[in-house]
Coordinates of N, CA and C in Angstrom, one line a residue:
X236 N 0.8 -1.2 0.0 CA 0.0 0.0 0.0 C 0.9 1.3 0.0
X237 N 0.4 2.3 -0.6 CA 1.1 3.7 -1.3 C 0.7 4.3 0.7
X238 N 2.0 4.6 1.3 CA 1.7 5.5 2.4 C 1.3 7.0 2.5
X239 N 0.2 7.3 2.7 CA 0.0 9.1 2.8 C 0.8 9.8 4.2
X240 N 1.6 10.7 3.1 CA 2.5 11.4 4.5 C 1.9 12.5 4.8
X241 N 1.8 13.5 6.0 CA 0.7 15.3 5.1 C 1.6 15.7 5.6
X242 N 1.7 16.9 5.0 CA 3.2 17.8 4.8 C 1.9 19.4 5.9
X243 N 2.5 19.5 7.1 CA 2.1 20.7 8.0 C 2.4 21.5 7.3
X244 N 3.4 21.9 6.4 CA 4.0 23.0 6.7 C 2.7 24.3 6.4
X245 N 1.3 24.6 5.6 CA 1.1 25.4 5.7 C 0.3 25.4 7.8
X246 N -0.1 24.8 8.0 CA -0.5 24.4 9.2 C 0.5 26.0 10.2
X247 N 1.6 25.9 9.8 CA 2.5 26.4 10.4 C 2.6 27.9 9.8
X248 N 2.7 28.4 8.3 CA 2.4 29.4 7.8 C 0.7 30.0 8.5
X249 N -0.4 29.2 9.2 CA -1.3 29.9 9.2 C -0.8 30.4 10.6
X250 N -0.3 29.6 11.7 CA -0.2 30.3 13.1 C 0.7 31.3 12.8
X251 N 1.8 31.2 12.1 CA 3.1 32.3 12.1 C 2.0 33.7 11.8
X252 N 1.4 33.4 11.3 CA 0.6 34.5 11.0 C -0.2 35.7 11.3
X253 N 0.0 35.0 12.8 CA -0.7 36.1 13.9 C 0.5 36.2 15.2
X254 N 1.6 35.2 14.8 CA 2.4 35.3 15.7 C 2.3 34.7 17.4
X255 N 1.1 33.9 17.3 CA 0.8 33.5 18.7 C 1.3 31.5 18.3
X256 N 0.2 30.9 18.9 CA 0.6 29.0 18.9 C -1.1 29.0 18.5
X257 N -1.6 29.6 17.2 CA -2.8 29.0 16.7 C -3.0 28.9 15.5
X258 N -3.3 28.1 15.0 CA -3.5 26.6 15.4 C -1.9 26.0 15.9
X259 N -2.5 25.2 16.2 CA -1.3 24.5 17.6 C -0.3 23.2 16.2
X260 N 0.9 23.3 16.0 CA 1.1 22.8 15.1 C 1.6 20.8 15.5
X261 N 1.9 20.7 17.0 CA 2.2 19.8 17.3 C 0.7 19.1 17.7
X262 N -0.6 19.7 18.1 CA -1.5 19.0 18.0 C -2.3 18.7 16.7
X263 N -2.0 19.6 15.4 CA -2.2 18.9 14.5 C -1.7 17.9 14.1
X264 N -0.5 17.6 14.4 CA 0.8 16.5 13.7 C -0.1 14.9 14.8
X265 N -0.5 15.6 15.7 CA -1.2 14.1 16.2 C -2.4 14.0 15.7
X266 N -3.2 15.0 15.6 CA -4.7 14.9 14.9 C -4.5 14.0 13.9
X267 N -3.3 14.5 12.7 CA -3.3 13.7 11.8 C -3.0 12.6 11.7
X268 N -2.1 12.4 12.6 CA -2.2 11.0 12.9 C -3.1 10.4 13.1
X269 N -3.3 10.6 14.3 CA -5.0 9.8 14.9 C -5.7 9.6 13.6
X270 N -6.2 10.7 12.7 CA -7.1 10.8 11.6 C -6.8 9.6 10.6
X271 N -5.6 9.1 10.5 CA -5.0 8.3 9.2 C -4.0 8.5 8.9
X272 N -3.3 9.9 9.3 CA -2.2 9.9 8.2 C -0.5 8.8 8.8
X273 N 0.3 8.5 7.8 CA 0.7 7.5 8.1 C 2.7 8.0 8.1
X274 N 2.3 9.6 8.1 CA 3.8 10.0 8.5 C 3.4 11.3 7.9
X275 N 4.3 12.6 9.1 CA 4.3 14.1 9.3 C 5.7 14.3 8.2
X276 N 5.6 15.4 7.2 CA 6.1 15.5 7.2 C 6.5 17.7 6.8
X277 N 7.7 17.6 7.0 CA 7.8 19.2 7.5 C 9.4 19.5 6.4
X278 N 9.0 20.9 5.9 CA 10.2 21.5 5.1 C 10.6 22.5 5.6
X279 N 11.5 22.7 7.0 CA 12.3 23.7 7.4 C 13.0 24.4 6.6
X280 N 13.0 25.8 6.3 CA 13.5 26.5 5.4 C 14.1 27.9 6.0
X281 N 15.7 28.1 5.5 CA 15.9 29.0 6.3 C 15.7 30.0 7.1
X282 N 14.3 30.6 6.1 CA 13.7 32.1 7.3 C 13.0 31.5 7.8
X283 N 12.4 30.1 7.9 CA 12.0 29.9 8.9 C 10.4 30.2 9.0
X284 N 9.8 30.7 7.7 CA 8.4 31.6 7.1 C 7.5 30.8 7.8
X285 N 7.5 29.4 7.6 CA 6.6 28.5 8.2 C 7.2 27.3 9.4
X286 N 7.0 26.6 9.0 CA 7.7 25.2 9.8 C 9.3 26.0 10.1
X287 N 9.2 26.0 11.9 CA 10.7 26.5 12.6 C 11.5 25.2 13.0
X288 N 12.7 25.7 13.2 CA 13.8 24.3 13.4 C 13.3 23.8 14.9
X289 N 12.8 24.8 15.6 CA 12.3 24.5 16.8 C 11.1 23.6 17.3
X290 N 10.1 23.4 16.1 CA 9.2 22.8 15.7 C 9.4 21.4 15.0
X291 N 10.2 21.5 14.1 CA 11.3 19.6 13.8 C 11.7 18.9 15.8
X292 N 12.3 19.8 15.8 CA 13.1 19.2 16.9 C 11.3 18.9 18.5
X293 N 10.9 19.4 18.0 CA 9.3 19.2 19.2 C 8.1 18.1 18.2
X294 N 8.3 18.2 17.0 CA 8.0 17.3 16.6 C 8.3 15.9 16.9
X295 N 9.8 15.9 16.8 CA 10.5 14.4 16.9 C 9.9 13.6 18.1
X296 N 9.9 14.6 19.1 CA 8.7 14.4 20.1 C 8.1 13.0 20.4
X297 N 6.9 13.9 19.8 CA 5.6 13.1 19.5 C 4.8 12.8 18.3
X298 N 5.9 12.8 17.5 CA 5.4 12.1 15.7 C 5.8 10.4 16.1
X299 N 4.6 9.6 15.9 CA 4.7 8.3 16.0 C 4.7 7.4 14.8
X300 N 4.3 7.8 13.9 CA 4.4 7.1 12.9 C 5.6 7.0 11.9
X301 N 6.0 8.2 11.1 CA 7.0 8.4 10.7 C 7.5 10.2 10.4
X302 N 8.2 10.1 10.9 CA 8.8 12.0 10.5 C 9.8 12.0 9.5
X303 N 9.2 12.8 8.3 CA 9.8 12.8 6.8 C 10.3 14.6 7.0
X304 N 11.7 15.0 6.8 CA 12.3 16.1 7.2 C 12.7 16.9 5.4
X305 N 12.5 17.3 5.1 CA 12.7 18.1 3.3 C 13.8 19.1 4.0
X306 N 14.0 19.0 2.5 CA 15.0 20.5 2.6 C 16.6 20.2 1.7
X307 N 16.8 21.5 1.7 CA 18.1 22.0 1.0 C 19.6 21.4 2.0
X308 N 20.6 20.4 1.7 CA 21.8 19.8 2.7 C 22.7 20.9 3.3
X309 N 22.2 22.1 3.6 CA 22.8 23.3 4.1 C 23.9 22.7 5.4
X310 N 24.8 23.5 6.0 CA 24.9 22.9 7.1 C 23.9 23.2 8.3
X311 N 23.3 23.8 8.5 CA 21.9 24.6 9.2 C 21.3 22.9 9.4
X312 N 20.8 23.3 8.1 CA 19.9 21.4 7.9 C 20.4 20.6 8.1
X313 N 21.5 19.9 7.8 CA 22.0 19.0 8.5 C 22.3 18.8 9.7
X314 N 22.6 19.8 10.4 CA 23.0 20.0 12.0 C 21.8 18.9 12.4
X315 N 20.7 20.1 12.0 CA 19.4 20.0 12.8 C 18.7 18.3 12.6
X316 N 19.0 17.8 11.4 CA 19.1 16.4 11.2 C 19.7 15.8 11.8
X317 N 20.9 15.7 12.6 CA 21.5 15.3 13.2 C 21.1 15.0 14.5
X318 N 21.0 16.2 15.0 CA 19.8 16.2 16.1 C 18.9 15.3 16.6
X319 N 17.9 16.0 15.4 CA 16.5 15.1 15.5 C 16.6 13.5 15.0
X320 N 17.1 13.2 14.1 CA 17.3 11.7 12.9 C 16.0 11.7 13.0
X321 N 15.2 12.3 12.1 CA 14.1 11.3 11.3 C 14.2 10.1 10.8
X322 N 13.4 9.3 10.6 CA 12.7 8.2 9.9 C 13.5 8.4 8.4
X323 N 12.8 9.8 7.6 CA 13.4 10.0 6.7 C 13.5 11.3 6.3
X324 N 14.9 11.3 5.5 CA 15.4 12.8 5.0 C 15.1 13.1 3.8
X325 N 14.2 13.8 2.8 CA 14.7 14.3 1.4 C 15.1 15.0 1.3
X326 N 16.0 15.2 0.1 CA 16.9 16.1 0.4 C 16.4 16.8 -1.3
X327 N 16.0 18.2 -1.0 CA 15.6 19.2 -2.2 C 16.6 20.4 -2.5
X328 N 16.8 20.8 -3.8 CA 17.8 21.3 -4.2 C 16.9 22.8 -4.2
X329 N 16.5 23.2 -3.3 CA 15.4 24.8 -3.1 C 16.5 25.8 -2.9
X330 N 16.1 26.8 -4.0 CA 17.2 28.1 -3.7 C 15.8 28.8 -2.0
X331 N 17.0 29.8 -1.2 CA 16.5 30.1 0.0 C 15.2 31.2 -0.2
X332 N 15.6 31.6 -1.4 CA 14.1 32.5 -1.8 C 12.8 31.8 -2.5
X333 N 12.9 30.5 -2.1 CA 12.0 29.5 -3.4 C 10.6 30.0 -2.8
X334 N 9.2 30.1 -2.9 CA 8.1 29.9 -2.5 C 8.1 28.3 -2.3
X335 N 8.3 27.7 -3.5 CA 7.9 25.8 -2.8 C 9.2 25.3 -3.8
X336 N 9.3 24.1 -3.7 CA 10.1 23.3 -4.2 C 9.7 23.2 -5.9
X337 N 10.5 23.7 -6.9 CA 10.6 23.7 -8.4 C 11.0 22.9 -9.4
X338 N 12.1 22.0 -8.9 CA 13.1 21.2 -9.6 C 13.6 20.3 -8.9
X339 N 13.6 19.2 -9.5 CA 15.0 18.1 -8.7 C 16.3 18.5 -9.0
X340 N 16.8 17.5 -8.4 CA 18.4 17.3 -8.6 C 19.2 16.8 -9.9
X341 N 19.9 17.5 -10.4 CA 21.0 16.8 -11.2 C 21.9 16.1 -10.7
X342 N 21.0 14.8 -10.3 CA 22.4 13.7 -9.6 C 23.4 13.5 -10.5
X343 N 23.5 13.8 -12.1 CA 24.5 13.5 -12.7 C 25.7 14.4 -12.3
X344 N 25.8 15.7 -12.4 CA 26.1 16.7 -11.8 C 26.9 17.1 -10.5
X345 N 25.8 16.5 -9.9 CA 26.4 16.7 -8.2 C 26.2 15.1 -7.6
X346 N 26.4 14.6 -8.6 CA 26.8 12.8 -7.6 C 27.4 13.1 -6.6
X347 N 28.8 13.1 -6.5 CA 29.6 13.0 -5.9 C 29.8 13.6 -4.4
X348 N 28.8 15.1 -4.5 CA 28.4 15.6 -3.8 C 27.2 15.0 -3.1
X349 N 26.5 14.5 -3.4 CA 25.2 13.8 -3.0 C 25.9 12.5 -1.9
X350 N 26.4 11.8 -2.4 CA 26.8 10.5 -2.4 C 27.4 11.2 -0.6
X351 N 28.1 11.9 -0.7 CA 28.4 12.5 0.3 C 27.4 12.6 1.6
X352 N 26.5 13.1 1.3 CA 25.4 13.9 1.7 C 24.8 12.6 2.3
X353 N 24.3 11.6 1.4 CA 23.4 10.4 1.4 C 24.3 9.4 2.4
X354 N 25.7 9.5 2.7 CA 26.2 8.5 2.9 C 26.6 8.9 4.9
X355 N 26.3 10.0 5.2 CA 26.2 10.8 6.4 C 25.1 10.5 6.8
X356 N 23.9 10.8 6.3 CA 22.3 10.9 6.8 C 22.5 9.0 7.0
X357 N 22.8 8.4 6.2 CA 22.7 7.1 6.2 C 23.6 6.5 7.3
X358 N 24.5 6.9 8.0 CA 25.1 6.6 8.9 C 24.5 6.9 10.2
X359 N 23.7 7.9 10.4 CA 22.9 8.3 11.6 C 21.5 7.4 11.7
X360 N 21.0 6.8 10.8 CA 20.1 5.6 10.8 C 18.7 6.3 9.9
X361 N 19.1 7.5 9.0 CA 18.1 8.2 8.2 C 18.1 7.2 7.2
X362 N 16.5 6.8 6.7 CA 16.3 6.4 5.0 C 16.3 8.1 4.4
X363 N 16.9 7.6 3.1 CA 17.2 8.9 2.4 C 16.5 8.8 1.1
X364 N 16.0 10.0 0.8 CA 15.1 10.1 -0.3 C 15.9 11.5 -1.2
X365 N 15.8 11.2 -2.5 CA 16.2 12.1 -3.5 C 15.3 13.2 -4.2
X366 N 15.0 14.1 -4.2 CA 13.9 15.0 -4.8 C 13.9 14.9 -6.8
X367 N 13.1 14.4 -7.6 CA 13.9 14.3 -9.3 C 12.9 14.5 -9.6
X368 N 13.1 15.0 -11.1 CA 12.1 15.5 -12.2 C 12.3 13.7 -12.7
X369 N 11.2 13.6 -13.6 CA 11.0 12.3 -14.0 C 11.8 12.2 -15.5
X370 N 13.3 12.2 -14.8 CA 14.1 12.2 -16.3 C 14.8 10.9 -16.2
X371 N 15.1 10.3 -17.0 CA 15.5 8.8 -16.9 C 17.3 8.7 -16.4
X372 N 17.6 10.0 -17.2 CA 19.0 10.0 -16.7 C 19.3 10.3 -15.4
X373 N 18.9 10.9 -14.7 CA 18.9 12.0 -13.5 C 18.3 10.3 -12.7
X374 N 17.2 9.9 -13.0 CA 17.0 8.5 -11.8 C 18.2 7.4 -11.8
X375 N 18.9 6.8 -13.4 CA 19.7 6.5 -13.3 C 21.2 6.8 -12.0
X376 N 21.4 8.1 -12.5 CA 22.2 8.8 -11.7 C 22.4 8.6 -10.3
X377 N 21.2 9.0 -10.1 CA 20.7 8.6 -8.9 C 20.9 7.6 -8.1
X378 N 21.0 6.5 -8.5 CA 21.9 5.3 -8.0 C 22.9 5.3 -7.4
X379 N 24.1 6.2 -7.9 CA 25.6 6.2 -7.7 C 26.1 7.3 -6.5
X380 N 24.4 8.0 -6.2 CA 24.5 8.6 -4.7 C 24.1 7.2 -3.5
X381 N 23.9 6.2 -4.0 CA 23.6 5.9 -2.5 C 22.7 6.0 -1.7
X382 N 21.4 6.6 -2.4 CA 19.8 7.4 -1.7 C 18.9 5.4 -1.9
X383 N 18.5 5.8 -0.6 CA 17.2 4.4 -0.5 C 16.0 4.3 -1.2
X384 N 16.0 6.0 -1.9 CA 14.2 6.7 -2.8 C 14.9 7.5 -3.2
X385 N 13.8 7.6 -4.5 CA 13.8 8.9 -5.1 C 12.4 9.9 -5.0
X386 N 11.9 10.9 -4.7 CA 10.8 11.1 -4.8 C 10.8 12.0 -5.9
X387 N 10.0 11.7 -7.2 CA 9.4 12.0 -8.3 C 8.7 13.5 -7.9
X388 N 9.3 14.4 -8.4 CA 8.6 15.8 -8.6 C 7.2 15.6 -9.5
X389 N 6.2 16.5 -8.5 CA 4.9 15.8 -9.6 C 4.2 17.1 -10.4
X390 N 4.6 18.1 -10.1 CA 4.0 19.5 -10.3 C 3.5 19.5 -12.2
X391 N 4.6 18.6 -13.1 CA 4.3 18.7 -14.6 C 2.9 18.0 -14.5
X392 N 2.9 16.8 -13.9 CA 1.9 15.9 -14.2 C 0.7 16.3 -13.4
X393 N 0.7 17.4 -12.8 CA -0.5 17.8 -11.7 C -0.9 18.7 -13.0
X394 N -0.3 19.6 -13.6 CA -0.2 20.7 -14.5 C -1.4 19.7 -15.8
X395 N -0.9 18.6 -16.3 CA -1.0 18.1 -17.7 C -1.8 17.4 -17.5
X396 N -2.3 17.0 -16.2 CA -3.6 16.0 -15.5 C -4.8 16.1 -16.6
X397 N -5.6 17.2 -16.2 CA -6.7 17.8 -17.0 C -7.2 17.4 -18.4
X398 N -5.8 17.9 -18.8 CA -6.1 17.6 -20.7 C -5.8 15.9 -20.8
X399 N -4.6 15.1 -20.3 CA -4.6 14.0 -21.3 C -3.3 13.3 -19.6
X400 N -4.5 12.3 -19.0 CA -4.0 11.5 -17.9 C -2.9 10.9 -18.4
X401 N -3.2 10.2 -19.3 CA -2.0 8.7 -20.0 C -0.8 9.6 -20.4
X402 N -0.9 11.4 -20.9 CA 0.0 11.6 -21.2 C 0.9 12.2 -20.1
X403 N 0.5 13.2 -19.1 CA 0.8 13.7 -17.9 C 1.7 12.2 -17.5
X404 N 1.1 11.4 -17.2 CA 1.7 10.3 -16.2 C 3.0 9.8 -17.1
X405 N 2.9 9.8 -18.4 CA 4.1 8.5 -19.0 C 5.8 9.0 -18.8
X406 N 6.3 10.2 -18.6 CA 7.2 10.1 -18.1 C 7.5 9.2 -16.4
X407 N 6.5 9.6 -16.0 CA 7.0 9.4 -14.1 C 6.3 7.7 -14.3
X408 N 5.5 7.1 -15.3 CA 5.6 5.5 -15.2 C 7.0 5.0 -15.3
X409 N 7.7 5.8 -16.3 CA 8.9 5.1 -16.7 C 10.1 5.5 -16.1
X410 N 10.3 6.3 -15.5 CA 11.0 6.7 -14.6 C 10.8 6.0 -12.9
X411 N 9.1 5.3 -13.1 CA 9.4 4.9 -11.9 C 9.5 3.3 -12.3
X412 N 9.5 2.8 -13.4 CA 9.5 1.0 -13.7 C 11.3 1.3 -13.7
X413 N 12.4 2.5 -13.7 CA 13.5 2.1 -14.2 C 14.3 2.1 -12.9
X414 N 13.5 3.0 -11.9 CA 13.6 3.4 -10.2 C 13.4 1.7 -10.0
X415 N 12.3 1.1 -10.4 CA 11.9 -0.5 -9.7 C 13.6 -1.3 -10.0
X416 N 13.4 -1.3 -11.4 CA 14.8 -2.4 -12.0 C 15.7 -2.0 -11.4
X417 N 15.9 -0.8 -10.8 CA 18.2 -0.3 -10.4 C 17.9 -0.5 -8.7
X418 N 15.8 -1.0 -8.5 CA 16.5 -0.9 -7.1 C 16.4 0.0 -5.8
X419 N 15.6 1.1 -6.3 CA 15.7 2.6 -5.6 C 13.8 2.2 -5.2
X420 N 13.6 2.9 -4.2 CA 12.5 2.8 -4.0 C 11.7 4.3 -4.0
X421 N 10.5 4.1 -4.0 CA 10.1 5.6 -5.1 C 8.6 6.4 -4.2
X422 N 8.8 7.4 -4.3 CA 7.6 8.2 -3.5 C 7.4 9.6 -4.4
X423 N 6.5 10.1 -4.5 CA 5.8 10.9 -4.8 C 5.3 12.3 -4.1
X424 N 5.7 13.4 -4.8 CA 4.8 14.6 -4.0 C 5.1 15.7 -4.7
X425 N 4.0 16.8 -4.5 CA 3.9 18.2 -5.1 C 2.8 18.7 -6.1
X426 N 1.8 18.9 -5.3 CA 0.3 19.7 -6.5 C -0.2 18.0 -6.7
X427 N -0.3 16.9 -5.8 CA -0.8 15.9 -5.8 C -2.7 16.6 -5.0
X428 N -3.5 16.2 -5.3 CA -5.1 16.5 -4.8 C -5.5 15.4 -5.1
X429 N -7.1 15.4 -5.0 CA -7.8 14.5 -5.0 C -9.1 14.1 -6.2
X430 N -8.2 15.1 -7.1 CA -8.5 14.3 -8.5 C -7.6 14.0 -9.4
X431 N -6.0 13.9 -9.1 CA -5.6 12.8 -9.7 C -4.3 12.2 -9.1
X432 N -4.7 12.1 -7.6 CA -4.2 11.1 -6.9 C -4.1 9.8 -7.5
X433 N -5.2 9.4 -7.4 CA -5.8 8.0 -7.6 C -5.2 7.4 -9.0
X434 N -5.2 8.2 -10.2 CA -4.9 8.0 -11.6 C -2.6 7.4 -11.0
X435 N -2.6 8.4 -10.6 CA -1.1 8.3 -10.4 C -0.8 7.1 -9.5
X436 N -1.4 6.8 -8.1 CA -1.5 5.6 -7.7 C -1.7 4.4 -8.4
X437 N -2.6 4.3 -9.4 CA -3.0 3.2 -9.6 C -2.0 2.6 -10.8
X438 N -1.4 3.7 -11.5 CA -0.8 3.2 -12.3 C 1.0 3.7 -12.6
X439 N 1.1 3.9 -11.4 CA 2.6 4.1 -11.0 C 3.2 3.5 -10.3
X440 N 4.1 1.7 -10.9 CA 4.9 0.9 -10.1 C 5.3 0.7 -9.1
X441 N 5.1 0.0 -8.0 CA 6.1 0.5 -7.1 C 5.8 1.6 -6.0
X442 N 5.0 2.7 -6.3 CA 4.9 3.7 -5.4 C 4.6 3.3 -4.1
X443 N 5.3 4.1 -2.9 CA 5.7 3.6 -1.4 C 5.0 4.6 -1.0
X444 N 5.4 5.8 -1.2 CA 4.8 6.7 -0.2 C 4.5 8.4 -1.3
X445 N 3.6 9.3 -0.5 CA 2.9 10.1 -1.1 C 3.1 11.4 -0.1
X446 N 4.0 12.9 -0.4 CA 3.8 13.5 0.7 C 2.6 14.4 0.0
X447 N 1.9 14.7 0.6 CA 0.9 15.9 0.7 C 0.6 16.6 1.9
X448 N 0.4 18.4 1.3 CA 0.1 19.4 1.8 C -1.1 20.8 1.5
X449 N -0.3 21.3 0.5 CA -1.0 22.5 -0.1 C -2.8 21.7 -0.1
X450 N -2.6 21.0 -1.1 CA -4.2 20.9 -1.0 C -4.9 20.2 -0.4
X451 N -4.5 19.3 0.6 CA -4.9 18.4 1.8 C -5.2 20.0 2.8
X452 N -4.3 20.5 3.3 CA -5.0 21.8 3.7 C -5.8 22.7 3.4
X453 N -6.1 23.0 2.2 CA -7.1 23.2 1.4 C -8.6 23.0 1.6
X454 N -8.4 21.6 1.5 CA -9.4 20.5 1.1 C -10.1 20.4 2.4
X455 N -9.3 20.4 3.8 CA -9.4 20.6 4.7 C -10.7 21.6 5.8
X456 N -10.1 22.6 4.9 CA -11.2 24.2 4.9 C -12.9 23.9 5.1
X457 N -12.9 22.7 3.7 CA -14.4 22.7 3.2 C -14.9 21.5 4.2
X458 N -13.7 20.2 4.0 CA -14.1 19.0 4.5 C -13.9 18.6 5.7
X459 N -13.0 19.2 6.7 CA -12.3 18.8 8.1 C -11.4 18.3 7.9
X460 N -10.5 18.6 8.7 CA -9.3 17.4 8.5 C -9.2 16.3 8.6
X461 N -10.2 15.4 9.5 CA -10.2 14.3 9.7 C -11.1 13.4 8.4
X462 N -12.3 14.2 8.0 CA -12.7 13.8 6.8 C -11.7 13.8 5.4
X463 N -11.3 14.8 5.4 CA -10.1 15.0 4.0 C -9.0 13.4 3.9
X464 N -8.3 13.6 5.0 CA -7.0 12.6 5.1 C -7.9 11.0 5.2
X465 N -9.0 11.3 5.6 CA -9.8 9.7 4.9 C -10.1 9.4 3.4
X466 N -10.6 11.0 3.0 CA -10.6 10.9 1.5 C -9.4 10.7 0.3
X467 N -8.2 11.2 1.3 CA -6.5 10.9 0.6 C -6.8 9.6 0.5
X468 N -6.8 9.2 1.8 CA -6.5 7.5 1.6 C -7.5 6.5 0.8
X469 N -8.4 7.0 0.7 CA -9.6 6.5 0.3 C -8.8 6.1 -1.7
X470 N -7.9 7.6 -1.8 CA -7.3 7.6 -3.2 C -6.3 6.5 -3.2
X471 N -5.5 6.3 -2.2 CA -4.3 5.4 -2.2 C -5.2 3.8 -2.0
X472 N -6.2 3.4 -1.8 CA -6.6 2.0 -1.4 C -6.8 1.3 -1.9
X473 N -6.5 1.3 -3.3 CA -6.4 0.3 -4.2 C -4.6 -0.1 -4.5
X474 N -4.7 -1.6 -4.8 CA -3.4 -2.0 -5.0 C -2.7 -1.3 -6.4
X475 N -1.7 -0.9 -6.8 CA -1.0 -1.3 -8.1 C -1.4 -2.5 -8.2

């Protein structure tokens, strides 16, 4: 079964907001749980706009299922990984002024560097996950860092959904049947909702796990939270 992770971080942009503790972000990270979801996961970013390092580290806490940590291998981030050791690390190549995550990695590029990176997190007892566009070379690559996942940038295929399903999805099938053969294990996330969750679940190999945010919060608004993250799962419950 495809795991649903929900990504707080806007959770955290709405309290910063007023500058007090409301909504309370570590009682959501349990709501969600209790609710279904099957791992928290948070993208600390250097100003800090939403999700604070202080907040990873109070998470570690009391997240019981699994704590998925994003972000750029700064030394800031890594420290703070260190610290905490999540469950698991992705590691996203976000310049510090990004609004959200835009691009994967050119593992061909910065192997060497990565491999680095991957081989540190993996010594503290982190599964490590790689951030990629659905390019065949770039997953290939990807191998020769040493990462346990790749997670498939989904934002084209969220974009291309609408007009032509079979076409939106056929890079990220085959980037994720080439992810199965070399070996790497594969998860998913970015502009994923709940009309074409299910299309991408059902017919993408392999798929482990799913982070969602933006519109699980959203979705949230109309449905509750506890109704919404039944309806995520509701999209992951069928087998590949």
């Amino acid at each position: 079964m495809t795991k649903l992770s929900v990504n707080i971080n806007k959770i955290a942009t709405l309290r910063n907001a007023r500058g007090h503790n409301r909504p309370d972000v570590l009682q959501v990270a349990r709501d969600c749980e209790r609710f279904g979801a099957e791992g928290i996961t948070v993208h600390p970013r250097p100003d800090e706009r939403h999700i604070r390092y202080q907040d990873v580290r109070d998470l570690r806490r009391i997240v019981t299922t699994e704590l998925n940590v994003e972000g750029n291998p700064t030394p800031d981030f890594l420290a703070l990984v260190h610290e905490v050791r999540p469950e698991q690390v992705t590691l996203v190549p976000d310049a510090p002024d990004a609004i959200t995550s835009n691009a994967g990695w050119d593992t061909v590029r910065h192997q060497i560097y990565l491999l680095g990176i991957v081989t540190e997190l993996k010594a503290i007892g982190c599964r490590v996950s790689i951030f990629l566009d659905p390019d065949l070379a770039m997953v290939k690559a990807a191998l020769g860092t040493g990462t346990d996942r790749i997670e498939l940038y989904t934002e084209a295929y969220a974009q291309q959904y609408p007009q032509n399903p079979a076409a939106a999805l056929a890079p990220y099938k085959a980037a994720a049947q080439l992810a199965r053969e070399l070996g790497l294990g594969l998860n998913a996330g970015h502009d994923l909702d709940l009309e074409n969750l299910a299309y991408l679940h059902l017919n993408l190999p392999g798929l482990q796990e799913v982070s969602i945010g933006h519109a699980l919060v959203c979705d949230a608004l109309y449905y509750g939270l506890e109704n919404t993250i039944q309806l995520y799962r509701r999209q992951l419950a069928s087998l590949n």
